[in-house]
């Protein structure tokens, strides 16, 4: 049997690989985190933001949501879904909403601050989110855009709830 730790490693590496294949680097997500949190966490940098993002990417409930969403995007891009779902995904049907629901579920793992932050960046299409939303590329990112926003928002929640650890890391960087 595969241990929980081995599963975690497998899921984490799978997610990192998938994000990269879909054009998303952790530094792109960190950029959103810094944009959202710069007024609340003094001196917040890419390193500490990526640390928080990795905390999220090692949480099982977050991993499950991310893997499921990206898988659906990839299958849709290959045209492998059955008729109504294929159409919904290809047209990014505005009333579908399961992509947003999944993102809200992920964000809410880190408290209400993450849910409101997700809604905010989703509306703004900040940074990489704008690129992921660009329909002219032929890519299908129905889930990915929301999940990336939610990962960034969740990382903000982690930063907010772990103030002392964050301060310590930032002071070490400054030394
Ligand atoms: Mg979407």
PDB file of C-alpha atoms and ligand atoms in Angstrom:
ATOM      1  CA  UNK A   1       0.000   0.000   0.000  1.00  0.00           C
ATOM      2  CA  UNK A   2       1.160   3.516  -0.795  1.00  0.00           C
ATOM      3  CA  UNK A   3       1.693   5.562   2.383  1.00  0.00           C
ATOM      4  CA  UNK A   4       0.005   8.912   2.955  1.00  0.00           C
ATOM      5  CA  UNK A   5       3.385  10.639   2.630  1.00  0.00           C
ATOM      6  CA  UNK A   6       4.132   8.883  -0.663  1.00  0.00           C
ATOM      7  CA  UNK A   7       0.682   9.849  -1.974  1.00  0.00           C
ATOM      8  CA  UNK A   8       1.291  13.450  -0.934  1.00  0.00           C
ATOM      9  CA  UNK A   9       4.584  13.526  -2.817  1.00  0.00           C
ATOM     10  CA  UNK A  10       3.006  11.908  -5.887  1.00  0.00           C
ATOM     11  CA  UNK A  11       0.040  14.322  -5.902  1.00  0.00           C
ATOM     12  CA  UNK A  12       2.225  17.371  -5.281  1.00  0.00           C
ATOM     13  CA  UNK A  13       4.630  16.471  -8.097  1.00  0.00           C
ATOM     14  CA  UNK A  14       1.711  15.674 -10.423  1.00  0.00           C
ATOM     15  CA  UNK A  15       0.210  19.112  -9.724  1.00  0.00           C
ATOM     16  CA  UNK A  16       3.495  20.974 -10.234  1.00  0.00           C
ATOM     17  CA  UNK A  17       4.039  19.135 -13.525  1.00  0.00           C
ATOM     18  CA  UNK A  18       0.477  19.836 -14.678  1.00  0.00           C
ATOM     19  CA  UNK A  19       0.659  23.513 -13.738  1.00  0.00           C
ATOM     20  CA  UNK A  20       3.908  23.839 -15.666  1.00  0.00           C
ATOM     21  CA  UNK A  21       2.454  22.028 -18.706  1.00  0.00           C
ATOM     22  CA  UNK A  22      -0.485  24.458 -18.609  1.00  0.00           C
ATOM     23  CA  UNK A  23       1.857  27.462 -18.437  1.00  0.00           C
ATOM     24  CA  UNK A  24       1.695  28.241 -14.729  1.00  0.00           C
ATOM     25  CA  UNK A  25       4.829  28.560 -12.560  1.00  0.00           C
ATOM     26  CA  UNK A  26       4.730  28.962  -8.789  1.00  0.00           C
ATOM     27  CA  UNK A  27       6.233  32.435  -9.219  1.00  0.00           C
ATOM     28  CA  UNK A  28       3.147  33.442 -11.260  1.00  0.00           C
ATOM     29  CA  UNK A  29       0.928  32.426  -8.332  1.00  0.00           C
ATOM     30  CA  UNK A  30       3.304  34.168  -5.900  1.00  0.00           C
ATOM     31  CA  UNK A  31       2.870  37.365  -7.900  1.00  0.00           C
ATOM     32  CA  UNK A  32      -0.879  37.248  -7.180  1.00  0.00           C
ATOM     33  CA  UNK A  33      -0.227  36.538  -3.490  1.00  0.00           C
ATOM     34  CA  UNK A  34       2.080  39.564  -3.226  1.00  0.00           C
ATOM     35  CA  UNK A  35      -0.467  41.720  -5.078  1.00  0.00           C
ATOM     36  CA  UNK A  36      -3.175  40.718  -2.588  1.00  0.00           C
ATOM     37  CA  UNK A  37      -1.138  40.784   0.624  1.00  0.00           C
ATOM     38  CA  UNK A  38       1.485  43.518   0.167  1.00  0.00           C
ATOM     39  CA  UNK A  39      -0.482  45.987   2.312  1.00  0.00           C
ATOM     40  CA  UNK A  40      -0.946  43.452   5.120  1.00  0.00           C
ATOM     41  CA  UNK A  41       2.369  41.613   5.292  1.00  0.00           C
ATOM     42  CA  UNK A  42       5.267  44.028   5.374  1.00  0.00           C
ATOM     43  CA  UNK A  43       8.134  43.052   3.099  1.00  0.00           C
ATOM     44  CA  UNK A  44       6.333  40.022   1.675  1.00  0.00           C
ATOM     45  CA  UNK A  45       8.531  38.470  -0.985  1.00  0.00           C
ATOM     46  CA  UNK A  46       8.383  35.710  -3.594  1.00  0.00           C
ATOM     47  CA  UNK A  47      10.180  33.166  -1.406  1.00  0.00           C
ATOM     48  CA  UNK A  48       7.755  33.413   1.508  1.00  0.00           C
ATOM     49  CA  UNK A  49       4.777  33.539  -0.885  1.00  0.00           C
ATOM     50  CA  UNK A  50       5.926  30.320  -2.543  1.00  0.00           C
ATOM     51  CA  UNK A  51       6.387  28.766   0.913  1.00  0.00           C
ATOM     52  CA  UNK A  52       2.712  29.551   1.655  1.00  0.00           C
ATOM     53  CA  UNK A  53       1.619  28.272  -1.771  1.00  0.00           C
ATOM     54  CA  UNK A  54       3.452  25.005  -1.104  1.00  0.00           C
ATOM     55  CA  UNK A  55       1.578  24.650   2.201  1.00  0.00           C
ATOM     56  CA  UNK A  56      -1.650  24.798   0.169  1.00  0.00           C
ATOM     57  CA  UNK A  57      -0.336  22.405  -2.481  1.00  0.00           C
ATOM     58  CA  UNK A  58       0.417  19.816   0.205  1.00  0.00           C
ATOM     59  CA  UNK A  59      -3.094  19.914   1.663  1.00  0.00           C
ATOM     60  CA  UNK A  60      -5.008  16.857   0.517  1.00  0.00           C
ATOM     61  CA  UNK A  61      -8.383  18.554  -0.013  1.00  0.00           C
ATOM     62  CA  UNK A  62      -6.657  21.228  -2.124  1.00  0.00           C
ATOM     63  CA  UNK A  63      -4.720  18.582  -4.076  1.00  0.00           C
ATOM     64  CA  UNK A  64      -7.920  16.681  -4.875  1.00  0.00           C
ATOM     65  CA  UNK A  65      -9.669  19.790  -6.189  1.00  0.00           C
ATOM     66  CA  UNK A  66      -6.668  20.890  -8.285  1.00  0.00           C
ATOM     67  CA  UNK A  67      -6.066  17.439  -9.796  1.00  0.00           C
ATOM     68  CA  UNK A  68      -9.747  16.990 -10.667  1.00  0.00           C
ATOM     69  CA  UNK A  69     -10.116  20.413 -12.269  1.00  0.00           C
ATOM     70  CA  UNK A  70      -6.960  20.231 -14.360  1.00  0.00           C
ATOM     71  CA  UNK A  71      -7.828  16.699 -15.481  1.00  0.00           C
ATOM     72  CA  UNK A  72     -11.184  17.904 -16.823  1.00  0.00           C
ATOM     73  CA  UNK A  73      -9.519  20.805 -18.663  1.00  0.00           C
ATOM     74  CA  UNK A  74      -7.004  18.434 -20.266  1.00  0.00           C
ATOM     75  CA  UNK A  75      -9.638  15.858 -21.267  1.00  0.00           C
ATOM     76  CA  UNK A  76     -11.833  18.601 -22.741  1.00  0.00           C
ATOM     77  CA  UNK A  77      -8.898  19.962 -24.711  1.00  0.00           C
ATOM     78  CA  UNK A  78      -8.392  16.475 -26.180  1.00  0.00           C
ATOM     79  CA  UNK A  79     -12.126  16.313 -27.015  1.00  0.00           C
ATOM     80  CA  UNK A  80     -12.631  13.272 -24.788  1.00  0.00           C
ATOM     81  CA  UNK A  81     -15.746  14.310 -22.848  1.00  0.00           C
ATOM     82  CA  UNK A  82     -19.285  13.283 -23.779  1.00  0.00           C
ATOM     83  CA  UNK A  83     -21.437  15.712 -25.749  1.00  0.00           C
ATOM     84  CA  UNK A  84     -23.010  18.113 -23.243  1.00  0.00           C
ATOM     85  CA  UNK A  85     -19.917  18.347 -21.040  1.00  0.00           C
ATOM     86  CA  UNK A  86     -17.627  18.782 -24.045  1.00  0.00           C
ATOM     87  CA  UNK A  87     -19.738  21.713 -25.221  1.00  0.00           C
ATOM     88  CA  UNK A  88     -19.920  23.261 -21.746  1.00  0.00           C
ATOM     89  CA  UNK A  89     -16.140  23.082 -21.406  1.00  0.00           C
ATOM     90  CA  UNK A  90     -15.400  24.268 -24.945  1.00  0.00           C
ATOM     91  CA  UNK A  91     -17.636  27.310 -24.650  1.00  0.00           C
ATOM     92  CA  UNK A  92     -16.771  27.903 -20.953  1.00  0.00           C
ATOM     93  CA  UNK A  93     -20.508  28.197 -20.405  1.00  0.00           C
ATOM     94  CA  UNK A  94     -21.136  31.064 -18.024  1.00  0.00           C
ATOM     95  CA  UNK A  95     -23.899  29.356 -16.031  1.00  0.00           C
ATOM     96  CA  UNK A  96     -21.874  26.159 -15.376  1.00  0.00           C
ATOM     97  CA  UNK A  97     -20.325  27.473 -12.150  1.00  0.00           C
ATOM     98  CA  UNK A  98     -18.783  24.228 -10.877  1.00  0.00           C
ATOM     99  CA  UNK A  99     -15.316  25.655 -11.562  1.00  0.00           C
ATOM    100  CA  UNK A 100     -16.084  28.592  -9.238  1.00  0.00           C
ATOM    101  CA  UNK A 101     -17.672  26.254  -6.677  1.00  0.00           C
ATOM    102  CA  UNK A 102     -14.534  24.136  -6.626  1.00  0.00           C
ATOM    103  CA  UNK A 103     -12.369  27.234  -6.222  1.00  0.00           C
ATOM    104  CA  UNK A 104     -14.536  28.547  -3.358  1.00  0.00           C
ATOM    105  CA  UNK A 105     -14.338  25.157  -1.642  1.00  0.00           C
ATOM    106  CA  UNK A 106     -10.538  25.221  -1.956  1.00  0.00           C
ATOM    107  CA  UNK A 107     -10.265  28.825  -0.756  1.00  0.00           C
ATOM    108  CA  UNK A 108     -12.615  28.221   2.186  1.00  0.00           C
ATOM    109  CA  UNK A 109     -10.160  25.663   3.605  1.00  0.00           C
ATOM    110  CA  UNK A 110      -8.190  28.752   4.666  1.00  0.00           C
ATOM    111  CA  UNK A 111     -11.020  30.878   6.041  1.00  0.00           C
ATOM    112  CA  UNK A 112     -13.254  33.671   4.815  1.00  0.00           C
ATOM    113  CA  UNK A 113     -10.312  35.948   3.950  1.00  0.00           C
ATOM    114  CA  UNK A 114      -9.367  33.466   1.220  1.00  0.00           C
ATOM    115  CA  UNK A 115     -12.892  33.264  -0.183  1.00  0.00           C
ATOM    116  CA  UNK A 116     -13.188  37.046  -0.523  1.00  0.00           C
ATOM    117  CA  UNK A 117      -9.678  37.264  -1.982  1.00  0.00           C
ATOM    118  CA  UNK A 118     -10.552  34.603  -4.559  1.00  0.00           C
ATOM    119  CA  UNK A 119     -13.637  36.568  -5.658  1.00  0.00           C
ATOM    120  CA  UNK A 120     -11.550  39.727  -5.908  1.00  0.00           C
ATOM    121  CA  UNK A 121      -8.777  38.331  -8.141  1.00  0.00           C
ATOM    122  CA  UNK A 122     -11.288  36.360 -10.186  1.00  0.00           C
ATOM    123  CA  UNK A 123     -13.087  39.585 -11.009  1.00  0.00           C
ATOM    124  CA  UNK A 124      -9.877  41.497 -11.754  1.00  0.00           C
ATOM    125  CA  UNK A 125      -8.262  38.662 -13.753  1.00  0.00           C
ATOM    126  CA  UNK A 126      -5.001  39.799 -12.264  1.00  0.00           C
ATOM    127  CA  UNK A 127      -1.626  38.662 -13.714  1.00  0.00           C
ATOM    128  CA  UNK A 128      -1.502  35.088 -14.986  1.00  0.00           C
ATOM    129  CA  UNK A 129      -5.302  34.848 -14.560  1.00  0.00           C
ATOM    130  CA  UNK A 130      -5.759  37.191 -17.533  1.00  0.00           C
ATOM    131  CA  UNK A 131      -3.558  34.946 -19.653  1.00  0.00           C
ATOM    132  CA  UNK A 132      -5.440  31.812 -18.582  1.00  0.00           C
ATOM    133  CA  UNK A 133      -8.732  33.483 -19.484  1.00  0.00           C
ATOM    134  CA  UNK A 134      -7.621  34.356 -22.997  1.00  0.00           C
ATOM    135  CA  UNK A 135      -9.963  32.271 -25.171  1.00  0.00           C
ATOM    136  CA  UNK A 136      -8.026  33.044 -28.372  1.00  0.00           C
ATOM    137  CA  UNK A 137      -5.264  30.577 -27.454  1.00  0.00           C
ATOM    138  CA  UNK A 138      -7.428  27.496 -28.138  1.00  0.00           C
ATOM    139  CA  UNK A 139      -6.590  26.204 -24.654  1.00  0.00           C
ATOM    140  CA  UNK A 140      -9.347  25.090 -22.306  1.00  0.00           C
ATOM    141  CA  UNK A 141      -8.750  26.477 -18.815  1.00  0.00           C
ATOM    142  CA  UNK A 142     -12.295  26.341 -17.431  1.00  0.00           C
ATOM    143  CA  UNK A 143     -11.064  25.068 -14.056  1.00  0.00           C
ATOM    144  CA  UNK A 144      -7.449  26.199 -14.064  1.00  0.00           C
ATOM    145  CA  UNK A 145      -8.070  29.951 -13.949  1.00  0.00           C
ATOM    146  CA  UNK A 146     -10.316  29.588 -10.898  1.00  0.00           C
ATOM    147  CA  UNK A 147      -8.032  27.077  -9.213  1.00  0.00           C
ATOM    148  CA  UNK A 148      -4.943  29.280  -9.644  1.00  0.00           C
ATOM    149  CA  UNK A 149      -6.864  32.243  -8.176  1.00  0.00           C
ATOM    150  CA  UNK A 150      -8.021  30.025  -5.322  1.00  0.00           C
ATOM    151  CA  UNK A 151      -4.501  28.685  -4.637  1.00  0.00           C
ATOM    152  CA  UNK A 152      -3.222  32.275  -4.384  1.00  0.00           C
ATOM    153  CA  UNK A 153      -6.153  33.268  -2.175  1.00  0.00           C
ATOM    154  CA  UNK A 154      -5.660  30.200   0.026  1.00  0.00           C
ATOM    155  CA  UNK A 155      -1.955  31.065   0.398  1.00  0.00           C
ATOM    156  CA  UNK A 156      -3.035  34.554   1.561  1.00  0.00           C
ATOM    157  CA  UNK A 157      -5.232  32.875   4.166  1.00  0.00           C
ATOM    158  CA  UNK A 158      -2.316  30.735   5.297  1.00  0.00           C
ATOM    159  CA  UNK A 159      -0.137  33.869   5.649  1.00  0.00           C
ATOM    160  CA  UNK A 160      -2.874  35.620   7.641  1.00  0.00           C
ATOM    161  CA  UNK A 161      -3.322  32.677  10.003  1.00  0.00           C
ATOM    162  CA  UNK A 162       0.405  32.076  10.553  1.00  0.00           C
ATOM    163  CA  UNK A 163       1.561  35.590  11.289  1.00  0.00           C
ATOM    164  CA  UNK A 164       4.338  34.675  13.727  1.00  0.00           C
ATOM    165  CA  UNK A 165       5.941  32.088  11.444  1.00  0.00           C
ATOM    166  CA  UNK A 166       5.723  34.529   8.517  1.00  0.00           C
ATOM    167  CA  UNK A 167       7.323  37.365  10.512  1.00  0.00           C
ATOM    168  CA  UNK A 168      10.136  35.035  11.570  1.00  0.00           C
ATOM    169  CA  UNK A 169      10.802  33.953   7.970  1.00  0.00           C
ATOM    170  CA  UNK A 170      10.780  37.534   6.711  1.00  0.00           C
ATOM    171  CA  UNK A 171      13.147  38.728   9.433  1.00  0.00           C
ATOM    172  CA  UNK A 172      15.564  35.877   8.597  1.00  0.00           C
ATOM    173  CA  UNK A 173      15.499  36.915   4.939  1.00  0.00           C
ATOM    174  CA  UNK A 174      16.234  40.522   5.921  1.00  0.00           C
ATOM    175  CA  UNK A 175      19.299  39.571   8.038  1.00  0.00           C
TER     176      UNK A 175
HETATM  177 MG1  LIG B   1     -13.452  29.199 -14.965  1.00  0.00          MG
END
